[in-house]
Structure formats: C-alpha cells, structure tokens
Tab-separated table of C-alpha atoms in Angstrom:
chain	number	residue	atom	x	y	z
A	1	MET	CA	106.757	-2.896	9.620
A	2	GLU	CA	108.868	-3.444	12.714
A	3	TYR	CA	110.561	-0.471	14.362
A	4	SER	CA	113.750	-0.470	16.452
A	5	VAL	CA	112.394	1.602	19.336
A	6	VAL	CA	108.699	2.165	19.985
A	7	CYS	CA	107.208	4.244	22.778
A	8	CYS	CA	103.824	4.564	24.418
A	9	GLY	CA	102.575	6.222	27.547
A	10	GLY	CA	99.784	6.355	30.070
A	11	THR	CA	98.716	6.114	33.672
A	12	PHE	CA	97.781	2.413	33.509
A	13	ASP	CA	95.829	2.669	36.762
A	14	LEU	CA	94.118	-0.550	37.834
A	15	LEU	CA	95.780	-2.437	34.975
A	16	HIS	CA	92.895	-3.974	33.058
A	17	GLU	CA	92.264	-6.023	29.923
A	18	GLY	CA	92.200	-2.887	27.769
A	19	HIS	CA	95.623	-1.804	29.047
A	20	LYS	CA	96.990	-5.300	28.532
A	21	ALA	CA	95.758	-5.454	24.943
A	22	PHE	CA	97.289	-2.009	24.280
A	23	LEU	CA	100.646	-2.918	25.851
A	24	GLU	CA	100.836	-6.233	24.007
A	25	PHE	CA	99.995	-4.486	20.731
A	26	ALA	CA	102.728	-1.902	21.412
A	27	ALA	CA	105.230	-4.640	22.308
A	28	ASN	CA	104.589	-6.323	18.957
A	29	GLN	CA	105.486	-3.202	16.950
A	30	GLY	CA	109.238	-3.184	17.406
A	31	GLY	CA	112.453	-4.299	19.015
A	32	THR	CA	112.377	-2.251	22.215
A	33	LEU	CA	109.326	-0.736	23.906
A	34	ILE	CA	109.676	2.334	26.112
A	35	VAL	CA	106.621	2.710	28.356
A	36	GLY	CA	106.130	6.192	29.769
A	37	LEU	CA	104.252	5.883	33.064
A	38	THR	CA	102.789	9.012	34.632
A	39	SER	CA	104.529	9.848	37.897
A	40	ASP	CA	102.772	10.468	41.195
A	41	GLU	CA	103.850	14.127	41.020
A	42	PHE	CA	102.340	14.544	37.543
A	43	LEU	CA	99.040	13.031	38.698
A	44	LYS	CA	98.857	15.294	41.760
A	45	LEU	CA	99.033	18.292	39.428
A	46	HIS	CA	96.858	17.054	36.570
A	47	LYS	CA	94.325	14.764	38.280
A	48	PRO	CA	93.842	16.304	41.723
A	49	GLY	CA	91.316	14.493	43.856
A	50	VAL	CA	91.370	11.329	41.729
A	51	SER	CA	92.475	8.264	43.648
A	52	VAL	CA	95.104	6.540	41.488
A	53	GLN	CA	97.464	3.735	42.489
A	54	LEU	CA	101.001	4.790	43.347
A	55	TYR	CA	103.632	4.779	40.586
A	56	ASP	CA	105.514	1.793	42.048
A	57	ILE	CA	102.353	-0.342	42.162
A	58	ARG	CA	101.382	0.552	38.596
A	59	LYS	CA	104.934	-0.145	37.425
A	60	GLN	CA	104.972	-3.554	39.145
A	61	GLU	CA	101.653	-4.510	37.544
A	62	ILE	CA	103.012	-3.683	34.073
A	63	GLU	CA	106.190	-5.655	34.783
A	64	LYS	CA	104.136	-8.658	35.967
A	65	PHE	CA	101.994	-8.468	32.851
A	66	PHE	CA	105.018	-8.425	30.538
A	67	GLN	CA	106.474	-11.338	32.499
A	68	SER	CA	103.214	-13.270	32.005
A	69	ILE	CA	103.541	-12.942	28.216
A	70	SER	CA	107.320	-13.596	28.303
A	71	TYR	CA	108.162	-10.144	26.985
A	72	THR	CA	111.455	-8.718	28.245
A	73	ASN	CA	112.560	-6.011	25.804
A	74	PHE	CA	110.955	-3.032	27.550
A	75	GLU	CA	111.807	-0.157	29.834
A	76	ILE	CA	109.393	1.783	32.028
A	77	VAL	CA	110.234	5.455	32.530
A	78	PRO	CA	108.416	8.062	34.635
A	79	LEU	CA	106.418	10.746	32.835
A	80	ASN	CA	106.694	14.040	34.678
A	81	ASP	CA	105.076	16.023	31.870
A	82	ILE	CA	102.588	15.359	29.085
A	83	TYR	CA	105.100	14.371	26.402
A	84	GLY	CA	108.007	12.787	28.264
A	85	PRO	CA	111.061	11.578	26.352
A	86	ALA	CA	109.090	11.180	23.097
A	87	VAL	CA	109.835	14.792	22.124
A	88	ASP	CA	113.619	14.456	22.128
A	89	SER	CA	114.641	10.785	22.182
A	90	ASP	CA	115.763	8.529	19.367
A	91	PHE	CA	112.485	6.653	18.967
A	92	ASP	CA	111.006	5.424	15.690
A	93	ALA	CA	107.301	5.140	16.478
A	94	ILE	CA	104.656	5.900	19.077
A	95	VAL	CA	101.618	3.764	19.848
A	96	VAL	CA	98.415	5.610	20.759
A	97	THR	CA	94.655	5.137	20.746
A	98	LYS	CA	92.249	7.274	18.742
A	99	ASP	CA	91.635	9.213	21.974
A	100	THR	CA	95.328	10.065	22.424
A	101	ARG	CA	96.245	10.632	18.764
A	102	ALA	CA	96.254	14.432	19.201
A	103	GLY	CA	99.030	14.115	21.788
A	104	ALA	CA	101.185	12.191	19.304
A	105	ASP	CA	100.568	14.872	16.670
A	106	LYS	CA	101.733	17.526	19.157
A	107	ILE	CA	104.830	15.446	19.979
A	108	ASN	CA	105.678	15.359	16.278
A	109	GLU	CA	105.256	19.145	16.009
A	110	ILE	CA	107.724	19.585	18.876
A	111	ARG	CA	110.135	17.070	17.326
A	112	LYS	CA	110.034	18.922	13.986
A	113	SER	CA	110.757	22.242	15.712
A	114	ASN	CA	113.736	20.516	17.389
A	115	GLN	CA	115.004	19.280	13.992
A	116	LEU	CA	114.131	15.646	14.808
A	117	LYS	CA	112.326	13.264	12.484
A	118	PRO	CA	108.660	12.763	13.372
A	119	LEU	CA	107.582	9.517	14.965
A	120	GLU	CA	105.516	7.037	12.999
A	121	ILE	CA	102.105	7.075	14.692
A	122	ILE	CA	100.528	3.643	15.211
A	123	VAL	CA	96.914	3.655	16.364
A	124	CYS	CA	95.699	0.755	18.515
A	125	SER	CA	91.970	0.053	18.766
A	126	LEU	CA	90.435	0.255	22.208
A	127	LYS	CA	89.504	-3.081	23.730
A	128	LYS	CA	85.811	-3.430	24.378
A	129	SER	CA	83.863	-5.801	26.534
A	130	ASP	CA	80.337	-6.876	25.653
A	131	GLN	CA	79.094	-3.757	27.428
A	132	GLY	CA	81.504	-1.110	26.123
A	133	ILE	CA	85.013	0.222	26.515
A	134	ILE	CA	86.956	-0.981	29.543
A	135	SER	CA	88.249	2.008	31.492
A	136	SER	CA	89.922	2.683	34.840
A	137	THR	CA	87.231	5.288	35.556
A	138	ASN	CA	84.478	2.668	35.231
A	139	ILE	CA	86.478	0.188	37.316
A	140	ARG	CA	87.239	2.769	40.022
A	141	SER	CA	83.557	3.736	40.222
A	142	GLY	CA	82.534	0.082	40.625
A	143	LYS	CA	80.671	-0.117	37.312
A	144	MET	CA	82.847	-2.885	35.839
A	145	SER	CA	85.634	-5.320	36.606
A	146	ARG	CA	89.163	-5.212	35.178
A	147	GLU	CA	88.040	-7.912	32.750
A	148	GLY	CA	85.176	-5.753	31.477
A	149	THR	CA	82.291	-7.387	33.345
A	150	VAL	CA	79.692	-4.704	33.976
A	151	PHE	CA	78.279	-4.617	37.509
A	152	VAL	CA	75.959	-1.656	37.040
A	153	LYS	CA	74.073	-1.168	33.803
A	154	GLU	CA	73.776	2.422	32.584
A	155	GLU	CA	69.988	2.224	32.452
A	156	TRP	CA	69.944	1.356	36.170
A	157	MET	CA	71.625	4.663	36.978
A	158	ASN	CA	68.612	6.657	35.775
A	159	LYS	CA	65.894	4.644	37.499
A	160	ASN	CA	64.638	4.147	41.015
A	161	LEU	CA	65.116	0.455	41.698
A	162	VAL	CA	62.693	-1.121	44.142
A	163	LEU	CA	63.198	-4.392	45.985
A	164	PRO	CA	60.085	-6.562	45.558
A	165	GLU	CA	57.913	-6.762	48.669
A	166	LYS	CA	58.089	-10.592	48.840
A	167	VAL	CA	61.893	-10.626	49.367
A	168	ARG	CA	62.272	-7.659	51.710
A	169	ASP	CA	62.039	-9.757	54.893
A	170	ALA	CA	64.884	-11.984	53.691
A	171	PHE	CA	67.146	-8.983	53.235
A	172	LYS	CA	66.369	-7.576	56.701
A	173	ARG	CA	68.271	-10.438	58.340
A	174	PRO	CA	72.078	-10.764	58.193
A	175	ILE	CA	73.210	-13.273	55.599
A	176	GLY	CA	76.329	-14.295	57.546
A	177	GLU	CA	78.174	-13.711	60.778
A	178	LEU	CA	78.132	-10.100	62.010
A	179	ILE	CA	81.561	-8.778	62.958
A	180	PHE	CA	81.705	-5.915	65.409
A	181	ASP	CA	85.454	-5.821	66.127
A	182	SER	CA	87.373	-6.484	62.918
A	183	GLU	CA	90.811	-6.485	64.588
A	184	ASP	CA	89.710	-9.145	67.080
A	185	TRP	CA	88.139	-11.180	64.258
A	186	ILE	CA	91.314	-11.007	62.137
A	187	GLU	CA	93.481	-12.168	65.061
A	188	ASN	CA	91.308	-15.276	65.430
A	189	GLN	CA	91.409	-16.263	61.740
A	190	ARG	CA	93.740	-18.689	60.027
A	191	PHE	CA	95.000	-17.520	56.643
A	192	ASP	CA	96.968	-20.526	55.421
C-alpha cells in the first residue's frame, strides 16, 4: 500500500549502506517522505561525548544520496526531541527498524491522546554485511567501513596478537617517506 506522507527519523551519522537501504525503503512507501534528522542540540543533550557529524553535513549527505537515486519528493526537518513532528502532523505512516519500533508505538500513544489517528508502522529490516549489522558505532570505532567491510574481527579483540619474529625487522623500517613538518610538506605538493 502506498501512503501520501511517510515519515522516518534518525541521526544518520556517517551515512552508510544500512542508512541508504533504510532511506530508499522509506522513500518507496509513499508520495512524500519527511526525514526527521536529529539536531546538534539534541545530540549534545542525549549523546554527550559522542563525536557525531554536524547536522548540516549529515543533511547534505542524505540530500546527495537521494539525488543519486533520483528521488526528489522528500523534506528533511530537524528533530529537537525524541518524537519530532510525528506526534502531531498529518502523516500516514512511519518507517522504523525492529530496534526503533517501541518509539513508533509511543508516538501512536501520544497521537491517540491528541485525538489523531495512529500512524501505520512499517518495519524495515536492518541491512547486514557478511560480518553483521552495519552501524555508525562500528564505523566510528574503526571496526568496519561504510560499506560493511570489517577491518577488525571480533575474535581479534579478545586475543593478544603477536607479529611473527621473521617479519619484525621489515616493520622496524619506515615503509615510505617520513614527514616531520606536515605544513611544509603540504605546501610542496600538487593536488591537481
């Protein structure tokens, strides 16, 4: 079933293949997609100490993604609280994952108490790579790429890894040019 206005929300930090699959799924559910994007102020309060891209950067990445799939019927709005405009706007459906379903249920409770019809809840499966669910947390920590390539296997985290004796000498020497003054080096480079 296609809906007139569909909403979804998130932080969409380090826009990755999982986010893209979610956004494309949401875009295919209706006529207009309203994307709630957590504001910088919201993140300062609710994720203190976590390094997240600025709102404008995250917004631009979503816009570029939609442009790449030729999707134009969307609007990105800042989320300054957990529920955003979903609690009181004229939307038909909300797209969530199994991990965020409880939030949609709460939104519908609030809508009912405000005499509004509940939103149809559409659950999107999480995109997985060969090594598990792609997440901004894993990307930020350096465990995987935005495409889901795992750099550090979980079993490596619990073991002491030892470089074999026969290759230790090779790793004692620099593999390339050593740079001591990066500003001087940058000035002498050609980037064209």
